[in-house]
Coordinates of N, CA and C in Angstrom, one line a residue:
M1 N -24.4 -94.9 -20.0 CA -24.8 -94.2 -20.9 C -25.9 -94.5 -21.7
T2 N -27.3 -94.3 -21.1 CA -28.2 -94.7 -22.3 C -29.3 -93.4 -23.2
L3 N -29.7 -94.2 -24.4 CA -30.5 -92.8 -24.8 C -31.9 -92.2 -24.3
P4 N -32.5 -93.6 -23.3 CA -33.7 -92.8 -22.3 C -33.0 -91.9 -21.5
G5 N -31.9 -92.0 -20.8 CA -31.2 -91.7 -19.8 C -31.2 -89.8 -20.3
V6 N -30.4 -89.8 -21.9 CA -30.2 -88.6 -21.6 C -31.0 -87.8 -22.3
I7 N -32.4 -88.6 -22.9 CA -33.6 -88.0 -22.9 C -34.4 -87.3 -21.8
H8 N -34.4 -87.8 -20.9 CA -34.8 -87.8 -19.4 C -34.3 -86.6 -19.3
R9 N -33.1 -86.5 -19.1 CA -32.0 -85.3 -18.5 C -32.2 -84.1 -19.2
S10 N -32.3 -84.2 -20.5 CA -32.7 -83.1 -21.6 C -34.0 -82.3 -21.0
I11 N -35.0 -83.5 -20.9 CA -36.3 -82.6 -20.9 C -36.5 -82.1 -19.7
L12 N -35.7 -82.9 -18.5 CA -35.7 -81.6 -17.1 C -34.8 -80.5 -17.8
L13 N -33.7 -80.3 -18.1 CA -33.0 -79.1 -18.0 C -34.0 -78.2 -18.8
L14 N -34.6 -78.7 -20.1 CA -35.4 -77.5 -21.0 C -36.5 -77.4 -20.0
L15 N -36.9 -78.2 -18.9 CA -38.1 -77.9 -17.8 C -37.6 -76.6 -16.9
L16 N -36.6 -76.7 -16.6 CA -35.7 -75.7 -15.7 C -35.6 -74.2 -16.2
V17 N -35.2 -74.3 -17.9 CA -34.8 -73.1 -18.6 C -36.5 -72.3 -18.8
A18 N -37.2 -73.1 -19.0 CA -38.9 -72.8 -19.2 C -39.8 -72.3 -17.9
G19 N -39.0 -72.8 -16.9 CA -39.8 -72.7 -15.8 C -39.5 -71.3 -15.3
T20 N -37.9 -71.0 -15.1 CA -37.3 -70.4 -14.8 C -37.3 -68.7 -15.6
S21 N -37.7 -69.2 -17.0 CA -38.3 -68.0 -18.0 C -39.4 -67.7 -17.7
A22 N -40.6 -68.7 -17.6 CA -41.9 -68.0 -17.0 C -41.8 -67.0 -15.6
G23 N -41.3 -67.6 -14.5 CA -41.1 -67.0 -13.6 C -40.5 -65.6 -13.6
V24 N -39.3 -65.4 -14.6 CA -38.9 -64.2 -14.8 C -40.0 -63.1 -15.6
W25 N -40.6 -63.7 -16.7 CA -41.5 -63.3 -17.5 C -42.3 -62.3 -16.3
V26 N -43.0 -63.3 -15.6 CA -44.3 -62.7 -14.5 C -43.7 -61.9 -14.1
Y27 N -42.5 -62.1 -13.0 CA -41.7 -61.0 -12.4 C -41.7 -59.9 -12.8
S28 N -40.8 -59.9 -14.0 CA -40.4 -58.4 -14.7 C -41.4 -57.5 -15.2
D29 N -42.5 -58.5 -15.6 CA -43.8 -57.7 -16.4 C -44.1 -56.7 -15.4
S30 N -44.2 -57.2 -14.2 CA -44.8 -55.9 -13.0 C -43.5 -55.1 -12.2
H31 N -42.7 -55.8 -12.6 CA -41.3 -55.3 -12.3 C -40.3 -54.5 -13.2
P32 N -40.5 -53.8 -14.1 CA -39.6 -53.6 -15.5 C -37.8 -53.2 -15.1
S33 N -37.9 -52.7 -13.9 CA -36.6 -52.5 -13.3 C -35.6 -53.5 -13.1
A34 N -36.0 -55.1 -12.9 CA -35.5 -55.8 -13.0 C -35.2 -56.7 -13.9
I35 N -35.6 -56.3 -15.4 CA -35.3 -57.0 -16.8 C -33.9 -57.2 -16.9
Y36 N -33.4 -55.9 -16.7 CA -32.1 -55.9 -17.1 C -30.9 -56.7 -16.4
P37 N -30.9 -56.2 -15.5 CA -29.9 -56.7 -14.0 C -30.1 -58.6 -14.2
T38 N -31.4 -58.8 -14.2 CA -31.7 -60.2 -14.5 C -31.1 -60.9 -15.4
M39 N -31.2 -60.4 -16.8 CA -30.8 -61.0 -18.0 C -29.2 -60.8 -17.9
M40 N -28.3 -59.7 -17.0 CA -27.3 -59.8 -17.0 C -26.4 -61.1 -16.3
I41 N -27.4 -61.5 -15.1 CA -27.0 -62.1 -14.2 C -27.1 -63.4 -14.8
G42 N -28.0 -63.7 -15.7 CA -28.2 -64.6 -16.6 C -27.5 -65.2 -17.6
A43 N -26.9 -64.1 -18.1 CA -25.9 -64.2 -19.6 C -24.2 -64.7 -18.9
L44 N -24.1 -63.8 -17.7 CA -22.6 -63.9 -17.5 C -22.6 -64.7 -16.1
G45 N -23.8 -65.4 -15.7 CA -23.6 -66.5 -14.6 C -23.4 -67.9 -15.8
G46 N -24.6 -67.7 -16.6 CA -24.7 -69.2 -17.6 C -23.2 -69.2 -18.6
F47 N -22.4 -68.4 -19.0 CA -21.3 -68.4 -19.9 C -20.3 -68.9 -18.7
V48 N -20.2 -68.6 -17.7 CA -18.9 -68.7 -16.7 C -19.6 -70.5 -16.7
V49 N -20.6 -70.5 -16.1 CA -21.1 -72.3 -15.4 C -20.9 -73.0 -16.5
A50 N -21.2 -72.3 -18.1 CA -20.7 -73.3 -19.4 C -19.5 -73.6 -19.7
M51 N -18.6 -72.8 -19.6 CA -16.7 -73.1 -19.6 C -16.5 -74.0 -18.4
V52 N -16.9 -73.9 -17.1 CA -16.8 -75.1 -16.0 C -17.3 -76.3 -16.5
T53 N -18.6 -76.3 -17.0 CA -18.8 -77.5 -17.5 C -17.6 -78.1 -18.9
S54 N -17.7 -77.9 -19.6 CA -17.0 -77.6 -21.1 C -15.5 -78.5 -20.6
F55 N -14.9 -77.9 -19.5 CA -13.6 -78.3 -19.1 C -13.5 -79.4 -17.8
K56 N -14.8 -79.4 -17.3 CA -15.3 -80.3 -16.1 C -16.6 -81.4 -16.5
R57 N -16.5 -82.0 -17.4 CA -17.1 -82.8 -18.1 C -18.1 -83.7 -17.0
D58 N -17.5 -84.4 -15.9 CA -17.9 -85.0 -15.1 C -18.3 -84.3 -14.0
W59 N -18.5 -83.2 -13.9 CA -19.4 -82.5 -12.9 C -20.8 -81.7 -13.4
A60 N -20.9 -82.0 -14.4 CA -22.3 -82.0 -15.4 C -23.6 -81.9 -14.6
A61 N -23.5 -83.1 -13.8 CA -25.0 -83.7 -12.7 C -25.2 -82.5 -12.0
V62 N -23.9 -81.7 -11.4 CA -24.5 -80.5 -10.5 C -24.3 -79.2 -11.5
T63 N -23.4 -79.3 -12.7 CA -23.5 -77.7 -13.1 C -24.2 -77.4 -14.0
S64 N -24.9 -78.9 -14.8 CA -26.0 -78.4 -15.8 C -27.1 -77.7 -15.4
P65 N -27.6 -78.1 -14.4 CA -29.2 -77.7 -14.1 C -28.7 -76.0 -13.4
I66 N -27.8 -76.0 -12.9 CA -27.6 -74.7 -12.5 C -27.1 -73.7 -13.6
Y67 N -26.6 -74.4 -14.8 CA -26.8 -73.6 -16.0 C -28.3 -73.5 -16.8
A68 N -29.0 -74.3 -16.7 CA -30.3 -74.4 -17.2 C -31.3 -73.4 -16.5
V69 N -30.9 -73.2 -15.3 CA -31.7 -71.9 -14.4 C -31.3 -70.4 -14.7
L70 N -30.1 -70.1 -15.0 CA -29.2 -69.1 -15.3 C -29.7 -68.6 -16.8
E71 N -29.5 -69.6 -17.6 CA -30.5 -69.0 -19.0 C -31.7 -69.3 -18.9
G72 N -32.4 -69.7 -18.2 CA -33.7 -69.3 -18.0 C -34.0 -67.8 -17.5
L73 N -32.9 -66.9 -16.6 CA -33.2 -66.3 -16.1 C -32.9 -64.6 -17.5
F74 N -32.0 -65.3 -18.0 CA -31.5 -64.6 -19.4 C -32.6 -64.6 -20.3
I75 N -33.2 -65.8 -20.7 CA -34.3 -65.9 -22.2 C -35.4 -65.2 -21.3
G76 N -35.7 -65.4 -19.8 CA -37.2 -64.8 -19.8 C -36.9 -63.6 -20.1
G77 N -36.0 -62.8 -19.5 CA -35.7 -61.1 -19.6 C -35.6 -60.8 -21.3
I78 N -35.1 -61.7 -22.1 CA -34.9 -60.9 -23.4 C -35.9 -61.2 -24.2
S79 N -37.0 -62.4 -23.6 CA -38.2 -62.8 -24.5 C -39.0 -61.7 -24.4
L80 N -39.4 -61.0 -22.9 CA -40.3 -59.9 -22.8 C -39.8 -59.3 -23.0
V81 N -38.5 -58.6 -23.6 CA -38.3 -57.6 -24.1 C -38.8 -57.6 -25.7
M82 N -38.5 -58.7 -26.3 CA -39.0 -58.5 -27.5 C -40.5 -58.6 -27.6
E83 N -40.7 -59.6 -26.7 CA -42.5 -59.8 -27.0 C -43.3 -58.3 -27.0
Q84 N -42.5 -57.6 -25.7 CA -43.1 -56.0 -25.7 C -43.3 -55.3 -27.2
R85 N -41.9 -55.4 -27.4 CA -41.6 -54.8 -29.2 C -42.6 -55.2 -30.1
F86 N -42.4 -56.7 -30.2 CA -42.9 -57.8 -31.4 C -43.7 -58.6 -30.7
P87 N -45.1 -57.8 -30.7 CA -46.1 -59.1 -30.4 C -46.1 -60.2 -30.8
G88 N -46.0 -61.5 -30.6 CA -46.4 -62.9 -31.1 C -44.8 -63.3 -31.3
L89 N -43.6 -62.9 -31.4 CA -42.6 -62.9 -31.3 C -41.8 -64.3 -31.1
V90 N -42.1 -64.2 -29.7 CA -41.4 -65.1 -28.7 C -42.5 -66.4 -29.2
L91 N -43.5 -66.5 -29.3 CA -44.3 -68.2 -29.8 C -43.5 -68.5 -31.4
Q92 N -43.3 -67.4 -32.4 CA -43.0 -67.6 -33.6 C -41.5 -68.3 -33.3
A93 N -40.3 -68.0 -32.2 CA -39.4 -68.3 -32.3 C -39.2 -69.6 -31.3
V94 N -40.1 -69.9 -30.4 CA -40.2 -71.2 -29.9 C -40.3 -72.5 -30.8
L95 N -41.7 -72.4 -31.8 CA -41.9 -73.1 -32.5 C -40.8 -73.3 -33.6
L96 N -40.4 -72.4 -34.1 CA -39.3 -72.4 -35.4 C -37.9 -73.3 -34.7
T97 N -37.6 -72.9 -33.1 CA -36.8 -74.1 -33.0 C -36.9 -75.1 -32.6
F98 N -37.9 -75.5 -32.1 CA -38.5 -77.0 -31.7 C -38.6 -77.6 -33.1
G99 N -39.5 -76.8 -34.4 CA -39.3 -77.5 -35.8 C -37.7 -77.7 -36.3
V100 N -37.2 -76.9 -35.7 CA -35.6 -77.1 -36.5 C -35.1 -78.3 -36.1
M101 N -35.5 -78.4 -34.4 CA -34.7 -79.6 -34.4 C -34.8 -81.1 -34.7
F102 N -36.2 -80.9 -34.6 CA -37.3 -82.0 -35.0 C -37.0 -82.5 -36.7
A103 N -37.1 -81.5 -37.1 CA -36.5 -81.6 -38.8 C -35.3 -82.4 -39.0
L104 N -34.1 -81.6 -38.2 CA -32.6 -82.4 -38.3 C -32.6 -83.5 -37.7
L105 N -33.5 -83.5 -36.2 CA -33.7 -84.9 -35.8 C -34.1 -86.3 -36.7
A106 N -35.0 -85.8 -37.6 CA -35.4 -86.3 -38.8 C -34.3 -86.9 -39.9
A107 N -33.8 -86.0 -40.0 CA -33.0 -85.7 -40.8 C -31.6 -86.9 -40.8
Y108 N -31.4 -86.5 -39.3 CA -30.2 -87.8 -38.6 C -30.8 -88.7 -38.7
Q109 N -31.8 -89.4 -38.2 CA -31.8 -90.8 -37.9 C -32.3 -91.3 -39.3
S110 N -33.0 -90.9 -40.4 CA -33.3 -91.3 -41.7 C -31.5 -91.2 -42.8
R111 N -30.7 -90.9 -41.8 CA -29.6 -90.7 -42.7 C -29.2 -89.9 -43.4
I112 N -30.3 -89.1 -44.0 CA -29.9 -88.1 -44.8 C -28.6 -87.0 -44.5
I113 N -28.8 -86.9 -43.1 CA -27.4 -85.8 -43.0 C -26.5 -87.2 -41.9
R114 N -25.3 -86.7 -42.1 CA -24.1 -87.9 -41.4 C -22.8 -86.6 -41.6
P115 N -22.9 -86.6 -40.3 CA -21.3 -85.5 -40.2 C -20.2 -86.3 -40.3
S116 N -19.3 -85.9 -41.2 CA -18.4 -86.3 -41.7 C -17.5 -85.8 -40.8
E117 N -16.1 -86.2 -40.6 CA -15.2 -85.3 -39.8 C -14.6 -83.7 -40.7
T118 N -15.0 -84.0 -41.5 CA -14.7 -82.6 -42.2 C -15.9 -81.5 -42.1
F119 N -17.1 -82.2 -42.2 CA -18.6 -81.4 -41.4 C -18.4 -81.1 -39.9
K120 N -17.7 -81.7 -39.1 CA -17.8 -81.6 -38.0 C -16.7 -80.3 -37.6
S121 N -15.4 -80.6 -38.3 CA -14.4 -79.2 -38.3 C -15.0 -78.2 -38.7
V122 N -15.7 -78.3 -40.0 CA -16.3 -76.9 -40.4 C -16.9 -76.2 -39.6
I123 N -18.1 -77.2 -38.9 CA -19.4 -76.6 -38.1 C -18.4 -76.2 -36.6
V124 N -17.8 -77.0 -36.4 CA -16.9 -76.3 -34.8 C -16.0 -75.3 -35.2
G125 N -15.5 -75.0 -35.9 CA -14.5 -73.8 -36.6 C -15.7 -72.7 -36.7
A126 N -16.7 -73.0 -37.8 CA -17.8 -71.7 -37.9 C -18.2 -71.3 -36.6
T127 N -18.3 -72.0 -35.7 CA -18.8 -71.6 -34.2 C -18.1 -70.8 -33.4
F128 N -16.8 -71.5 -33.2 CA -15.6 -70.8 -32.7 C -15.6 -69.0 -33.1
G129 N -15.4 -69.3 -34.4 CA -15.7 -67.9 -35.2 C -16.9 -66.8 -34.7
I130 N -18.1 -67.2 -34.7 CA -19.0 -66.7 -34.2 C -19.0 -66.3 -32.9
V131 N -18.0 -66.7 -31.8 CA -18.2 -66.5 -30.4 C -17.1 -65.9 -30.7
I132 N -16.1 -65.4 -31.4 CA -15.0 -64.5 -31.2 C -15.5 -63.5 -31.6
V133 N -16.5 -63.0 -32.9 CA -17.4 -61.7 -33.3 C -17.8 -61.6 -32.0
Y134 N -18.8 -62.1 -31.4 CA -19.7 -62.2 -30.6 C -18.8 -61.2 -29.2
L135 N -18.0 -61.9 -29.1 CA -16.7 -61.4 -27.6 C -16.4 -59.8 -28.1
V136 N -15.8 -60.0 -29.7 CA -15.3 -58.6 -29.6 C -16.3 -57.5 -29.8
S137 N -17.6 -57.9 -30.4 CA -19.0 -56.9 -30.0 C -18.8 -56.5 -28.8
M138 N -18.9 -57.7 -27.4 CA -19.3 -56.9 -26.5 C -18.2 -56.1 -25.7
V139 N -16.6 -56.3 -26.1 CA -15.6 -55.4 -26.0 C -15.7 -54.3 -26.6
L140 N -16.4 -54.1 -27.8 CA -16.4 -52.7 -28.1 C -17.5 -52.0 -27.6
Q141 N -18.8 -52.5 -27.4 CA -19.8 -52.0 -26.5 C -19.3 -51.4 -25.2
L142 N -18.5 -52.3 -24.4 CA -18.4 -52.4 -22.8 C -17.5 -50.8 -23.1
F143 N -16.2 -50.7 -23.9 CA -15.2 -49.9 -23.9 C -15.2 -49.0 -24.6
F144 N -16.2 -49.1 -26.0 CA -15.7 -47.9 -26.4 C -17.3 -47.4 -27.2
H145 N -18.2 -47.9 -26.6 CA -19.6 -47.5 -26.8 C -19.6 -47.8 -28.1
T146 N -19.8 -48.7 -29.1 CA -19.7 -48.8 -30.4 C -20.2 -50.4 -30.8
E147 N -20.5 -50.9 -31.8 CA -20.7 -52.5 -32.1 C -20.2 -52.9 -33.3
I148 N -20.4 -53.9 -33.5 CA -20.3 -54.6 -35.2 C -21.6 -54.2 -35.7
P149 N -21.7 -53.4 -36.7 CA -23.4 -53.4 -37.1 C -23.8 -54.8 -37.8
L150 N -23.2 -55.5 -38.4 CA -23.6 -56.8 -38.8 C -24.5 -57.6 -37.6
I151 N -24.4 -57.7 -36.4 CA -24.8 -58.2 -35.1 C -26.3 -57.9 -35.0
N152 N -26.3 -56.7 -35.0 CA -27.7 -56.1 -34.7 C -28.4 -55.1 -35.7
G153 N -27.9 -55.1 -36.9 CA -28.4 -54.3 -38.2 C -29.6 -55.2 -39.0
S154 N -30.7 -54.1 -39.1 CA -31.4 -55.4 -39.3 C -31.4 -54.7 -41.4
G155 N -30.5 -54.1 -41.5 CA -30.4 -54.0 -43.1 C -30.0 -55.7 -43.8
P156 N -29.9 -55.5 -45.2 CA -29.5 -56.8 -45.8 C -28.6 -57.9 -45.5
L157 N -27.4 -56.9 -44.9 CA -26.5 -57.5 -44.5 C -26.5 -57.8 -43.2
G158 N -26.9 -57.3 -42.1 CA -27.6 -57.8 -40.8 C -28.3 -59.1 -40.6
I159 N -29.5 -59.3 -41.6 CA -30.3 -60.2 -41.7 C -29.6 -61.5 -42.4
A160 N -28.5 -61.3 -43.6 CA -27.7 -62.3 -43.9 C -26.9 -63.2 -42.8
F161 N -26.7 -62.0 -42.1 CA -25.5 -62.6 -41.1 C -26.2 -63.4 -40.1
S162 N -27.4 -63.2 -39.3 CA -28.5 -63.7 -38.4 C -28.5 -65.0 -39.0
L163 N -28.9 -65.4 -40.7 CA -29.4 -66.8 -41.3 C -28.2 -67.4 -41.1
V164 N -27.0 -66.5 -41.5 CA -25.7 -67.8 -41.2 C -25.7 -68.3 -40.2
V165 N -26.0 -67.3 -38.9 CA -25.5 -68.1 -37.8 C -26.7 -68.9 -37.0
V166 N -27.8 -68.7 -37.7 CA -29.2 -69.8 -37.1 C -28.5 -71.0 -37.8
G167 N -28.2 -70.8 -39.5 CA -28.1 -72.2 -39.8 C -27.1 -72.9 -39.0
I168 N -25.7 -71.7 -38.5 CA -24.5 -72.8 -37.9 C -25.3 -73.4 -36.6
A169 N -25.8 -72.9 -35.6 CA -26.4 -73.2 -34.6 C -27.3 -74.2 -34.8
A170 N -28.1 -74.3 -35.7 CA -28.9 -75.5 -36.1 C -28.2 -76.7 -36.2
L171 N -27.0 -76.6 -37.2 CA -26.4 -77.7 -37.8 C -25.4 -78.1 -36.4
N172 N -25.2 -77.6 -35.4 CA -24.5 -77.9 -33.9 C -25.3 -79.0 -33.6
L173 N -26.6 -78.7 -33.7 CA -27.6 -80.1 -33.5 C -27.2 -81.3 -33.7
V174 N -27.1 -81.6 -35.4 CA -26.7 -82.6 -35.8 C -25.1 -83.1 -35.1
L175 N -24.3 -82.3 -34.5 CA -23.1 -82.9 -33.6 C -23.6 -83.2 -32.6
D176 N -24.6 -82.9 -31.8 CA -25.2 -83.1 -30.7 C -25.7 -84.7 -30.9
F177 N -26.6 -84.8 -31.8 CA -27.0 -86.0 -32.3 C -26.1 -87.2 -32.2
D178 N -25.2 -86.7 -33.0 CA -23.9 -87.6 -33.2 C -22.9 -88.2 -31.8
F179 N -22.5 -86.9 -31.3 CA -22.1 -87.4 -29.9 C -23.2 -88.4 -28.9
I180 N -24.6 -88.3 -29.0 CA -25.4 -88.9 -28.0 C -25.2 -90.5 -28.5
E181 N -25.7 -90.4 -30.0 CA -25.5 -92.1 -30.3 C -24.0 -92.6 -30.3
N182 N -23.0 -91.9 -30.4 CA -21.8 -92.8 -30.2 C -21.7 -92.8 -28.8
G183 N -21.6 -92.1 -27.8 CA -21.6 -92.3 -26.5 C -22.3 -93.5 -26.1
V184 N -23.8 -93.5 -26.6 CA -24.6 -94.7 -26.1 C -23.8 -95.9 -26.8
A185 N -23.7 -95.7 -28.0 CA -22.9 -96.9 -28.5 C -21.6 -97.5 -28.0
A186 N -20.4 -96.6 -27.5 CA -19.5 -96.8 -26.8 C -19.4 -97.6 -25.1
G187 N -20.7 -97.3 -24.9 CA -20.9 -97.4 -23.6 C -19.8 -96.2 -22.8
A188 N -20.8 -95.3 -22.8 CA -19.7 -94.0 -21.8 C -20.2 -94.3 -20.7
P189 N -19.6 -93.5 -19.7 CA -20.2 -93.6 -18.6 C -21.1 -92.7 -18.4
K190 N -21.8 -93.2 -17.1 CA -23.3 -92.9 -17.1 C -23.3 -91.3 -16.8
W191 N -22.6 -90.8 -16.2 CA -22.2 -89.1 -15.8 C -22.8 -88.5 -17.3
M192 N -22.1 -89.3 -18.3 CA -21.9 -88.5 -19.8 C -23.4 -88.2 -20.4
E193 N -24.4 -88.9 -19.4 CA -26.0 -88.8 -19.9 C -26.0 -86.6 -19.7
W194 N -25.6 -86.8 -18.2 CA -25.7 -85.1 -18.1 C -25.2 -84.1 -18.8
Y195 N -24.0 -84.6 -19.5 CA -22.6 -84.0 -20.0 C -23.7 -83.5 -21.5
A196 N -24.4 -84.7 -22.2 CA -24.7 -85.0 -23.5 C -26.3 -83.9 -23.6
A197 N -27.0 -84.0 -22.0 CA -28.0 -83.2 -22.2 C -27.9 -82.0 -21.9
F198 N -26.6 -81.3 -21.4 CA -26.1 -80.1 -21.2 C -26.0 -79.8 -22.7
A199 N -25.0 -80.2 -23.5 CA -24.8 -79.6 -25.1 C -26.2 -79.4 -25.4
L200 N -26.6 -80.5 -25.3 CA -28.0 -80.0 -26.5 C -29.4 -79.0 -26.0
T201 N -28.8 -78.7 -24.8 CA -30.0 -77.4 -24.1 C -28.6 -76.2 -24.6
V202 N -27.4 -76.4 -24.0 CA -26.7 -75.1 -24.9 C -27.4 -74.7 -26.2
T203 N -27.2 -76.0 -27.1 CA -27.3 -75.7 -28.5 C -28.7 -75.0 -28.7
L204 N -29.6 -75.9 -28.3 CA -31.1 -75.1 -28.2 C -31.3 -73.6 -27.6
V205 N -30.7 -73.2 -26.5 CA -30.7 -71.7 -26.2 C -30.4 -71.0 -27.1
W206 N -28.9 -71.5 -27.6 CA -28.5 -70.4 -28.5 C -29.1 -70.3 -29.9
L207 N -29.8 -71.4 -30.2 CA -30.5 -71.5 -31.6 C -31.9 -70.3 -31.5
Y208 N -32.7 -71.0 -30.2 CA -33.7 -69.7 -29.9 C -33.3 -68.3 -29.9
I209 N -32.3 -68.1 -29.3 CA -31.9 -66.3 -29.1 C -31.5 -66.2 -30.6
E210 N -30.9 -66.7 -31.5 CA -31.0 -66.5 -32.6 C -31.8 -66.4 -33.5
I211 N -32.3 -67.3 -33.4 CA -33.9 -67.0 -34.3 C -34.7 -65.9 -33.7
L212 N -34.9 -65.7 -32.4 CA -35.5 -64.2 -31.6 C -35.0 -63.0 -32.2
R213 N -33.5 -63.3 -32.9 CA -32.8 -62.3 -32.9 C -33.1 -62.0 -34.6
L214 N -33.1 -62.9 -35.1 CA -33.3 -63.3 -36.8 C -34.9 -62.5 -37.2
L215 N -35.7 -62.9 -36.5 CA -37.2 -62.7 -36.5 C -37.3 -60.9 -36.3
S216 N -36.7 -60.8 -35.3 CA -37.0 -59.5 -34.6 C -36.3 -58.1 -35.7
K217 N -35.0 -58.7 -36.2 CA -34.6 -57.9 -37.5 C -35.2 -57.8 -38.9
L218 N -36.3 -58.5 -38.9 CA -36.9 -59.1 -40.2 C -38.1 -57.9 -39.8
R219 N -38.5 -58.1 -38.7 CA -39.6 -56.8 -38.5 C -39.4 -55.7 -38.5
R220 N -38.2 -55.5 -37.6 CA -37.7 -54.1 -37.9 C -37.5 -53.6 -39.4
N221 N -37.2 -54.4 -40.2 CA -36.6 -54.0 -41.2 C -38.2 -53.8 -42.4

């Protein structure tokens, strides 16, 4: 496992996400009925592949490109929907996502942020908590046609919730940077480059979606 190897694979996965998203955007713009089916396929398929990759890390060379394409389907659809409702929102979200990533990378490299074991435990715990909240919300929507107001609400509490989630998503980048650094230092197997790139891509996709959600709440408010 080497740092250049992780960087090259991360760029490849992000290009797959961006390329698929662009294709979905162009196609769905002229075929609106394809937006939501494409988003559902991407969201559900991406979740399943992400779970498989998490438990079968050595499969990452195969599963991570599949994940990138599936997430591209979802991101392309949701980005088009948001852009149609709030022009200019997508560009803002993209710039903020990469701005946050490079800012945290600089802070990590300069040793301003160093993840202790307590830091890691808190971020991992908070991340699982957010996942549980989202899963409960999905169940409520599917079976009871209701939702948790905080998730989609554009009031002060809804915006505060999104700010917290964006913060947790951003701090997961620090865990990714630490994982990559430690893997390279420990001489991890070559296939771990794919898994590290996959983990970084998952975090960036999540961060982008949460920033998009936060900006849309601020526009509605």
